[in-house]
Coordinates of N, CA and C in Angstrom, one line a residue:
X22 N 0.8 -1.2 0.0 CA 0.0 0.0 0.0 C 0.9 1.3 0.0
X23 N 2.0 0.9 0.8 CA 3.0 2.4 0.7 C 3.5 3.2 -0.8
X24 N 3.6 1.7 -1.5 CA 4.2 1.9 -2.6 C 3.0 2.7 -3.6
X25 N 1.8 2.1 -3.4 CA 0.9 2.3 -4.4 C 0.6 3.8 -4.0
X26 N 0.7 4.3 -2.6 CA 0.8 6.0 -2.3 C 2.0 6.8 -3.0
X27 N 3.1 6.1 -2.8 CA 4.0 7.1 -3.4 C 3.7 7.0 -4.8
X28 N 3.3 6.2 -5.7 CA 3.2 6.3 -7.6 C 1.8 7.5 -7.0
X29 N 1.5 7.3 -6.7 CA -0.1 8.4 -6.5 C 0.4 9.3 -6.5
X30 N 1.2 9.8 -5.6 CA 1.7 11.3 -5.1 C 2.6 12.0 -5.8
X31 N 3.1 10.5 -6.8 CA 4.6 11.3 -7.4 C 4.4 10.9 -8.7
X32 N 3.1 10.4 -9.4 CA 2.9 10.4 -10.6 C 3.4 11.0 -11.7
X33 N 3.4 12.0 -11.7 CA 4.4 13.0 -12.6 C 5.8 13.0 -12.6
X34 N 6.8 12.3 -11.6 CA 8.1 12.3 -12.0 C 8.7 10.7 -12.2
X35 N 7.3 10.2 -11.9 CA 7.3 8.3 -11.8 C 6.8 8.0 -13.4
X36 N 6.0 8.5 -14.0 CA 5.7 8.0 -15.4 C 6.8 8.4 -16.3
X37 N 7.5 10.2 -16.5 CA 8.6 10.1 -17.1 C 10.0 9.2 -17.0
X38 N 10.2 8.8 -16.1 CA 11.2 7.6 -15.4 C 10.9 6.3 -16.2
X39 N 9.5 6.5 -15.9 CA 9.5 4.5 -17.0 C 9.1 4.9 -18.1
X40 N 8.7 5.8 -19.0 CA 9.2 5.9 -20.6 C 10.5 6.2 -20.9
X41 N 11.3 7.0 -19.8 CA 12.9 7.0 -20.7 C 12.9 5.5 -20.3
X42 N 12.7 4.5 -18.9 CA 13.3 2.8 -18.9 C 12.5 2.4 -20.6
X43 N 11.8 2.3 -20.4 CA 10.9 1.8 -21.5 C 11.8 2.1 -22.8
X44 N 12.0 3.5 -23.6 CA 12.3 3.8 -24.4 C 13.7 3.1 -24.7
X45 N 14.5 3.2 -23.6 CA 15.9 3.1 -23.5 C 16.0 1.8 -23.9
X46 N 15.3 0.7 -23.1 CA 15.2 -0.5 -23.1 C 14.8 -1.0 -25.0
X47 N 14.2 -0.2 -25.3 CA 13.8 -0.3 -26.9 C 14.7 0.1 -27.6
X48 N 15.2 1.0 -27.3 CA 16.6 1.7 -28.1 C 17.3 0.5 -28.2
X49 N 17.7 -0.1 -26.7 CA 18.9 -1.2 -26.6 C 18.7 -2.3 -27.7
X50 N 17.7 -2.5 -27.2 CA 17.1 -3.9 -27.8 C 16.9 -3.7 -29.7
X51 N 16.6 -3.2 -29.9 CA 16.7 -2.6 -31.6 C 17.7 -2.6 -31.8
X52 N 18.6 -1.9 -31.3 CA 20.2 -1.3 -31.8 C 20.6 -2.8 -32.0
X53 N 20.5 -3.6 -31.2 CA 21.0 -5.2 -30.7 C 20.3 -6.0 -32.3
X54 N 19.2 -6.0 -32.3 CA 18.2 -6.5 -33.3 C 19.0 -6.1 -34.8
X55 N 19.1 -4.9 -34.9 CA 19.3 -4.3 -36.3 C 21.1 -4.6 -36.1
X56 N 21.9 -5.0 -35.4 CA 23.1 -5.3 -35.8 C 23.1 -6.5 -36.2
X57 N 22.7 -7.7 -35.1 CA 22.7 -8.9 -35.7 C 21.9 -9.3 -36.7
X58 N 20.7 -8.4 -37.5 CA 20.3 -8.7 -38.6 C 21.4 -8.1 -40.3
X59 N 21.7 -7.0 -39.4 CA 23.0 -6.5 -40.4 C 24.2 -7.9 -40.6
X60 N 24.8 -8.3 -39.3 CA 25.6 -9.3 -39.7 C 24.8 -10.4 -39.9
X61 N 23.9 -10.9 -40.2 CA 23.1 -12.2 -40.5 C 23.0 -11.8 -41.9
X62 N 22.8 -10.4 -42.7 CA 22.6 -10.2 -43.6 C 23.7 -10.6 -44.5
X63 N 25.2 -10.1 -44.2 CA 26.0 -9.8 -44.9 C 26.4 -11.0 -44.8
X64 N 26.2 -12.2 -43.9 CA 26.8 -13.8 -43.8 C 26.2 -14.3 -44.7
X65 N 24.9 -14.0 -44.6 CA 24.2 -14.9 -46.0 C 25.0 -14.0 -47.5
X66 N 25.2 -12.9 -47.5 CA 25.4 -12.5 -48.5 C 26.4 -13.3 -49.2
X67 N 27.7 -13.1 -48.4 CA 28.6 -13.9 -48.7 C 28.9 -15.4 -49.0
X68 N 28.0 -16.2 -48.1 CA 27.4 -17.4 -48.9 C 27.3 -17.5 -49.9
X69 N 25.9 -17.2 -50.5 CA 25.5 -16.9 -51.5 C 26.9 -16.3 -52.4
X70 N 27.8 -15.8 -52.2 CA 28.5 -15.1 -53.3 C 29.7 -16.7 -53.4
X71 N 29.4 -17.2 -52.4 CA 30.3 -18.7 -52.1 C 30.0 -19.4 -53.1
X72 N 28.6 -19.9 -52.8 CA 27.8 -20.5 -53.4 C 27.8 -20.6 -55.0
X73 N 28.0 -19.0 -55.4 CA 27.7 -18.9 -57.2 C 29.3 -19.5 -57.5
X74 N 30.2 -19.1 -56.9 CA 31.4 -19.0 -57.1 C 31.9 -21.0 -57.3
X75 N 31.5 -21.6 -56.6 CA 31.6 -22.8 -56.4 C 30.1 -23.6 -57.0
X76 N 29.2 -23.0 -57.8 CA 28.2 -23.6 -59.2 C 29.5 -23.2 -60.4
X77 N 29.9 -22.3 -60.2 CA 30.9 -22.2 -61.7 C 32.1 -22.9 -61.7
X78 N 32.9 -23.1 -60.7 CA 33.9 -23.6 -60.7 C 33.0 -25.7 -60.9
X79 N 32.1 -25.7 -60.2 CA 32.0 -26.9 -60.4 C 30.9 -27.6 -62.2
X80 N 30.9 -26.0 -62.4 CA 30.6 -26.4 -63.8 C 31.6 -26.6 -64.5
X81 N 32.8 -25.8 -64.3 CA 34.0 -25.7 -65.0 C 34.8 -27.2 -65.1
X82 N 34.6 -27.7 -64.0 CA 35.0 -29.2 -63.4 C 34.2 -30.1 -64.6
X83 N 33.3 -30.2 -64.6 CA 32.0 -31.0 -66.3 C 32.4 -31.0 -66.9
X84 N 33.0 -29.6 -67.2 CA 32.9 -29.3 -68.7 C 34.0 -29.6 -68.9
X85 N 35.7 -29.6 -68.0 CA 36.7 -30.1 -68.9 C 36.5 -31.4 -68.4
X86 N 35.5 -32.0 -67.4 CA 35.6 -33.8 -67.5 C 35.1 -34.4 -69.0
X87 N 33.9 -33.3 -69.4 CA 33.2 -34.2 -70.7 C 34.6 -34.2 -71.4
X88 N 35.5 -33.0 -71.8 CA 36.1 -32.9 -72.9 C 37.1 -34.0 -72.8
X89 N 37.3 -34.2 -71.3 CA 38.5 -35.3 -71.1 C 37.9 -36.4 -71.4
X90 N 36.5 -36.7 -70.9 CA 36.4 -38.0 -71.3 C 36.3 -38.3 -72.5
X91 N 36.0 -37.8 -73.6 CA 36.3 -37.4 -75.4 C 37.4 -38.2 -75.2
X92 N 38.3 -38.1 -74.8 CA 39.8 -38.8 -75.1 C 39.9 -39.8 -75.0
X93 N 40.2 -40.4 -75.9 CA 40.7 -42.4 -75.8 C 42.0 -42.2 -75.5
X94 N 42.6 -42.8 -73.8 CA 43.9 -42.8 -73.8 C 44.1 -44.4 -73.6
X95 N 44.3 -45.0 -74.0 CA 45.1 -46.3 -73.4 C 45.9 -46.6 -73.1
X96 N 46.3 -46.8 -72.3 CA 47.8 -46.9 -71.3 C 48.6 -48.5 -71.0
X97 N 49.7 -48.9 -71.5 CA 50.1 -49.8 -71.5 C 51.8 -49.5 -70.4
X98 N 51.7 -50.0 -69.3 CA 52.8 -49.4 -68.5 C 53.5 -50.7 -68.8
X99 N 54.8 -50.2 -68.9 CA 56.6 -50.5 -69.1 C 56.5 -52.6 -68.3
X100 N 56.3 -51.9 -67.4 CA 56.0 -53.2 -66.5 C 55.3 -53.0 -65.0
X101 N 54.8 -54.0 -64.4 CA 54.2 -54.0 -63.5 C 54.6 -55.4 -62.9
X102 N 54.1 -55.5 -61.6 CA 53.6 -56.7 -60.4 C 54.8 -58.2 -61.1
X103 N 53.2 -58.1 -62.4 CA 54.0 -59.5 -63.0 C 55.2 -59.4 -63.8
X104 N 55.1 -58.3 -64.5 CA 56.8 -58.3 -65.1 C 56.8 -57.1 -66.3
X105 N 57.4 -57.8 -67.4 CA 57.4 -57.3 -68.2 C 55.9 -57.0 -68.9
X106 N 55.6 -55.6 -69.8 CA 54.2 -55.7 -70.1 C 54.6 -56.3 -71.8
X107 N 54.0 -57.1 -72.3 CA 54.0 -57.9 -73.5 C 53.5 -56.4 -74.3
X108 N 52.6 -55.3 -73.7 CA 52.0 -54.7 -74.6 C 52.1 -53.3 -74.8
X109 N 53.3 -53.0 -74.1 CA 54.1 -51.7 -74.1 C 55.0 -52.0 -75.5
X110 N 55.0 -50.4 -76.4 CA 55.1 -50.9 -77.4 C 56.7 -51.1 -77.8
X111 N 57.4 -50.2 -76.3 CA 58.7 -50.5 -76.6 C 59.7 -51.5 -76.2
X112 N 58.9 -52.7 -76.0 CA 59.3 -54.1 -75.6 C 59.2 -55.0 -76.7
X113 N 60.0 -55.4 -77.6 CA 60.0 -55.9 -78.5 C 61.0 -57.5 -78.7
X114 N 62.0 -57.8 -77.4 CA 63.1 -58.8 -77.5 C 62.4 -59.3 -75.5
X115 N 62.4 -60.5 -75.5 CA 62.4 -61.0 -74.2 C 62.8 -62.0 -74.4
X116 N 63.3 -62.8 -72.8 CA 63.8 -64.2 -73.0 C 62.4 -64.7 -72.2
X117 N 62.6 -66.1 -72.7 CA 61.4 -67.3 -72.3 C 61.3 -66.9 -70.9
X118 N 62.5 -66.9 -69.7 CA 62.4 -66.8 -68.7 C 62.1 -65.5 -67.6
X119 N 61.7 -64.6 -68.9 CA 61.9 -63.4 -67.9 C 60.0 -63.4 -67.1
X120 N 59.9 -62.8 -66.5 CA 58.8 -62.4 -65.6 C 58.2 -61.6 -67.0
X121 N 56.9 -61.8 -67.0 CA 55.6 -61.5 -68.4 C 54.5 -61.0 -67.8
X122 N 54.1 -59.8 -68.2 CA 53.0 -59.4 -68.0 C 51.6 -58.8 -69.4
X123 N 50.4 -59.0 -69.4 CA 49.6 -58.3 -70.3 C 48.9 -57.3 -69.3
X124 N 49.5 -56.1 -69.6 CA 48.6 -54.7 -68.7 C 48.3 -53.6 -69.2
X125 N 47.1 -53.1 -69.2 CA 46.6 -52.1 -69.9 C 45.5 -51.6 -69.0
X126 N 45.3 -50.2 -69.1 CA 44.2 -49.2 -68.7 C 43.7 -48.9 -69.4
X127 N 42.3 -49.1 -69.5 CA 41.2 -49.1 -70.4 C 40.4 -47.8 -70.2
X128 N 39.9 -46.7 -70.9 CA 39.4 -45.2 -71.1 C 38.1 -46.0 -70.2
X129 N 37.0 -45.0 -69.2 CA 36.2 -45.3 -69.3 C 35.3 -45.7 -70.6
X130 N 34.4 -46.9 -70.8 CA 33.3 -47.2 -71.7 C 33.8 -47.4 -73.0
X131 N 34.9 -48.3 -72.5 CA 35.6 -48.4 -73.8 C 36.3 -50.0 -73.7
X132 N 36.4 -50.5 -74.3 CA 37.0 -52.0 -74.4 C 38.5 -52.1 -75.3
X133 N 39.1 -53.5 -75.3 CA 40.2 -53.4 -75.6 C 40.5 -54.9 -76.2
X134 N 40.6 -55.2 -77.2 CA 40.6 -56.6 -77.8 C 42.5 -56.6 -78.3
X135 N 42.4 -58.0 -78.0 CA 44.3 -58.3 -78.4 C 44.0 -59.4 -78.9
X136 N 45.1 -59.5 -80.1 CA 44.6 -61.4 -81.0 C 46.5 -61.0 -80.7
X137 N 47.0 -62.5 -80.0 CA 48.2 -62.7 -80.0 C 48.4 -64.1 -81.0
X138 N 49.6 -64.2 -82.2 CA 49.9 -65.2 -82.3 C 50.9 -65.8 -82.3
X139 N 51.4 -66.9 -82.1 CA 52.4 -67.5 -82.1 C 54.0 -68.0 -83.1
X140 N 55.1 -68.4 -82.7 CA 55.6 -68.7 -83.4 C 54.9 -70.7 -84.0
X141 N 55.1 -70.9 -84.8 CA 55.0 -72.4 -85.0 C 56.0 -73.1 -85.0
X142 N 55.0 -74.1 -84.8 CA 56.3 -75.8 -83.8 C 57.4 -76.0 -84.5
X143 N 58.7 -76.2 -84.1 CA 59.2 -76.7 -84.8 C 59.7 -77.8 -85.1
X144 N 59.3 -79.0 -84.6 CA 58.6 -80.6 -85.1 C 57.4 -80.4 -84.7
X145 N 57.1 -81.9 -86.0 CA 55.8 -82.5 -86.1 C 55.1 -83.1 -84.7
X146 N 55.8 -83.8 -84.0 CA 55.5 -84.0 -82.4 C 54.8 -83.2 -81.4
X147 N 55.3 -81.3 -82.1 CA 55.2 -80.5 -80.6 C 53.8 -80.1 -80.9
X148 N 53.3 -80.6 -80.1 CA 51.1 -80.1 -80.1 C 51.1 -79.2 -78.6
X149 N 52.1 -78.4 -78.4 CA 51.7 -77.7 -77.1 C 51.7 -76.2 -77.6
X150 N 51.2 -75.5 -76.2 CA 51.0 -74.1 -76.3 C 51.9 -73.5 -76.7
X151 N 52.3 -72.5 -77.2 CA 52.9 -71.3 -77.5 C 53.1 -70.1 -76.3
X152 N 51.8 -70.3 -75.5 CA 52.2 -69.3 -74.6 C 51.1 -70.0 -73.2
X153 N 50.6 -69.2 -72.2 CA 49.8 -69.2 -71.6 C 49.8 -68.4 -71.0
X154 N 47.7 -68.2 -69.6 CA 48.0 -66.7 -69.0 C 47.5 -67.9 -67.5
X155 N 47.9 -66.6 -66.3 CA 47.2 -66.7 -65.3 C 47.3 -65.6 -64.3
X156 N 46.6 -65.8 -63.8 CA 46.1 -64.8 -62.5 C 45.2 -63.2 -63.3
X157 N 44.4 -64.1 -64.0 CA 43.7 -62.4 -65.2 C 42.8 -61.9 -64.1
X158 N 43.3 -60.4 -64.0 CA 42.2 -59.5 -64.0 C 41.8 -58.9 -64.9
X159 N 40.5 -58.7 -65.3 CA 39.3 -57.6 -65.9 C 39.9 -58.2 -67.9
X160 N 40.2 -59.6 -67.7 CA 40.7 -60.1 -68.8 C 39.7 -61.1 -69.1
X161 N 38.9 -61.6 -70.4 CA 38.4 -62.2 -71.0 C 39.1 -63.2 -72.0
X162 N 39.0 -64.5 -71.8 CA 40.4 -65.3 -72.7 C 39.5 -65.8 -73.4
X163 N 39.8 -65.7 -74.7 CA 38.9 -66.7 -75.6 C 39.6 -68.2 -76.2
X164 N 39.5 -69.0 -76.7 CA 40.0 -70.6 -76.8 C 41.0 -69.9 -77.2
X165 N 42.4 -71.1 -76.8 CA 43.2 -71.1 -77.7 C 43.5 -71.9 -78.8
X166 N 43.7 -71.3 -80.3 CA 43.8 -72.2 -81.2 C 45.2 -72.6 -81.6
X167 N 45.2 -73.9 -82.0 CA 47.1 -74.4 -81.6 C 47.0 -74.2 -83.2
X168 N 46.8 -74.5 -84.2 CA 47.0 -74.4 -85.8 C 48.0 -73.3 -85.8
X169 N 49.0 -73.1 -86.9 CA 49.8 -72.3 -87.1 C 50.3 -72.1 -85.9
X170 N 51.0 -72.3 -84.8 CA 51.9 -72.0 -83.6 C 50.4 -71.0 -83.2
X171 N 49.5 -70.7 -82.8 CA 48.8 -71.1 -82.2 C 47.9 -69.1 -81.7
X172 N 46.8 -69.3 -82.1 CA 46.1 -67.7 -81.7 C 44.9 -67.2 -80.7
X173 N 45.0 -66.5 -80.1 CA 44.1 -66.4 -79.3 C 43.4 -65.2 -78.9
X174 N 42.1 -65.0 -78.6 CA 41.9 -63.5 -78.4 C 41.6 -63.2 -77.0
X175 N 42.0 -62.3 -76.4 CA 41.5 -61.7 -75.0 C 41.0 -60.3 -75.4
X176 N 40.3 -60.0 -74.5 CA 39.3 -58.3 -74.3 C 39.3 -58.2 -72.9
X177 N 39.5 -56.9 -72.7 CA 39.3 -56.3 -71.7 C 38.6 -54.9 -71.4
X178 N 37.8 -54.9 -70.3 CA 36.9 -54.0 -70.2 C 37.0 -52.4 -69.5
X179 N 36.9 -50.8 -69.1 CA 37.2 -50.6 -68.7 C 37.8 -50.4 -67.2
X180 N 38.9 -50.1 -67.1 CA 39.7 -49.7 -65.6 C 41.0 -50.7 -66.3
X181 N 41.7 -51.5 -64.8 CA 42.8 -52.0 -65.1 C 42.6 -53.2 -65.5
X182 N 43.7 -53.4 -66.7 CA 43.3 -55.4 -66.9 C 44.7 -55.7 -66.4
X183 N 45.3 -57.0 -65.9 CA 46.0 -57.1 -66.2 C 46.1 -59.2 -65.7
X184 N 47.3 -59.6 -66.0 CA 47.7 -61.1 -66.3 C 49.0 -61.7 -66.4
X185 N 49.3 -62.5 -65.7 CA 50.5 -62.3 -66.0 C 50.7 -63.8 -67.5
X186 N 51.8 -63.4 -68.2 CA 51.8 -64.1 -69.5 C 53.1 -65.0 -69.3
X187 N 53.1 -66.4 -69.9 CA 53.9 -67.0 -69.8 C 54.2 -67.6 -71.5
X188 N 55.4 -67.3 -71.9 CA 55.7 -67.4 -73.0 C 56.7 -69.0 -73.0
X189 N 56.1 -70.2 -73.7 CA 56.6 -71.3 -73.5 C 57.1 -71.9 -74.9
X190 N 57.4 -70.9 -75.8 CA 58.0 -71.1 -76.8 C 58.5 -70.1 -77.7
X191 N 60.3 -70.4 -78.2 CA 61.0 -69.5 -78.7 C 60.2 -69.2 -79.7
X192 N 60.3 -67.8 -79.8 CA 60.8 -67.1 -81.7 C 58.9 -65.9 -81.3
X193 N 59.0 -65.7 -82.6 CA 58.1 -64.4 -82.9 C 56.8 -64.3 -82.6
X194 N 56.1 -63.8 -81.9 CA 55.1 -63.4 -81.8 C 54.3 -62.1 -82.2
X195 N 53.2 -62.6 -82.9 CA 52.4 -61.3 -83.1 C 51.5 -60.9 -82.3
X196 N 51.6 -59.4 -82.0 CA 50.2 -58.9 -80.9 C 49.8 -58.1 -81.7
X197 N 48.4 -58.3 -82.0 CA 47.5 -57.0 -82.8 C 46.5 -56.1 -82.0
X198 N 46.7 -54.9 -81.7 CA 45.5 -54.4 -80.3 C 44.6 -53.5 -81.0
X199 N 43.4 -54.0 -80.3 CA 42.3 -53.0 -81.3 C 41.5 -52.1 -79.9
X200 N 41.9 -50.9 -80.0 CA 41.7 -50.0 -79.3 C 40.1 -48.9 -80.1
X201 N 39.3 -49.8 -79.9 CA 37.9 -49.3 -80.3 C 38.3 -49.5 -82.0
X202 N 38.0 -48.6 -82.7 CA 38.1 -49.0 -84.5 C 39.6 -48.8 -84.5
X203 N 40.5 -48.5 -83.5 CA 42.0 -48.0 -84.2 C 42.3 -49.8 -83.8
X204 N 43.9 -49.9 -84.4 CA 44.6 -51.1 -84.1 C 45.6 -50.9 -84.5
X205 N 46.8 -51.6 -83.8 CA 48.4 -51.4 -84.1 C 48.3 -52.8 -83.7
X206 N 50.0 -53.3 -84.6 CA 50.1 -54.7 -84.7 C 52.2 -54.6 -83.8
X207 N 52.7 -55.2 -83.1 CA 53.7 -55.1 -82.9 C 54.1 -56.8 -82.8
X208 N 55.4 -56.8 -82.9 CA 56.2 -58.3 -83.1 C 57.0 -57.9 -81.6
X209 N 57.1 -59.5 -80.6 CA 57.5 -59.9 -79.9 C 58.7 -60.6 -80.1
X210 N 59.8 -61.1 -79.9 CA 61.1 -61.6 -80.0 C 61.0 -62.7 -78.8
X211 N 61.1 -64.0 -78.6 CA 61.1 -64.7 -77.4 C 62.5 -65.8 -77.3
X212 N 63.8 -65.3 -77.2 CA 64.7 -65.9 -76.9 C 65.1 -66.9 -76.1
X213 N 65.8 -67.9 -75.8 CA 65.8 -68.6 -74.4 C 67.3 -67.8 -73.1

């Protein structure tokens, strides 16, 4: 009751008192409001300027992947794991016993056919292979034919093929590789 006498008596210096609290309190609280909407503003802004920046760059990324993937590379490395690669083109002399490999990277959506043939027997007796494979990956062997020292075809699909090759008879071999409609033919040398 005391209190509710003095707002009575001192009404006039008690209501200016709580419109400046009041006002002041609004002032604060706005000032507070309109900053963190200023920096909320200019965070998004910047996003957004992130944002376009990184749609272009990752268009940019498409557009030189389509152009790259346009490109037929096929890749035949020197050697690998199993040895020598039979289908690197600057491998032309090997001996029977060296460590043999067939290895190739294939373009995405693209395939890779090889007809290898043989040298022929040299007596009438010898009915064996010319060559043989094992341990294929991403490699498709098709029969081997022993006629004429003896032909065979493998394909491989894209990513890595590889096999390792065992060459079980001296003298020349032909490798023909057909890289979609292109093809190169290279000669093998198999010494003992």
């Amino acid at each position: 009751m005391e209190y509710y006498d003095f707002l009575k008596e001192n009404y006039k210096e008690v209501i200016p008192i709580c419109i400046f609290i009041a006002t002041t309190t609004w002032g604060v609280a706005y000032f507070i409001f309109k900053n963190q909407l200023n920096t909320k503003s200019s965070t998004i802004e910047n996003l957004n300027t992130k944002n376009l920046t990184l749609k272009e760059e990752l268009e940019n990324l498409k557009n030189s992947n389509d152009q790259s993937s346009l490109q037929i590379n096929y890749e035949y490395p020197k050697i690998d794991f199993n040895g020598k690669n039979i289908l690197c083109n600057s491998i032309r002399t090997v001996k029977k016993s060296d460590p043999l490999s067939v290895s190739a990277i294939v373009p995405k959506g693209k395939t890779l056919s090889v007809e290898i043939t043989g040298p022929k027997s040299l007596c009438k007796g010898d009915t064996g292979a010319s060559w043989g494979f094992s341990n294929s990956t991403n490699w498709s062997l098709d029969d081997y034919h022993k006629e004429n020292g003896g032909r065979q075809m493998i394909e491989a699909h894209e990513g890595i093929a590889k096999s390792k090759f065992h060459a079980l008879r001296d003298g020349q071999f032909t490798i023909t590789v057909f890289e979609g409609q292109e093809c190169w033919t290279k000669g093998l040398l198999v010494n003992n």
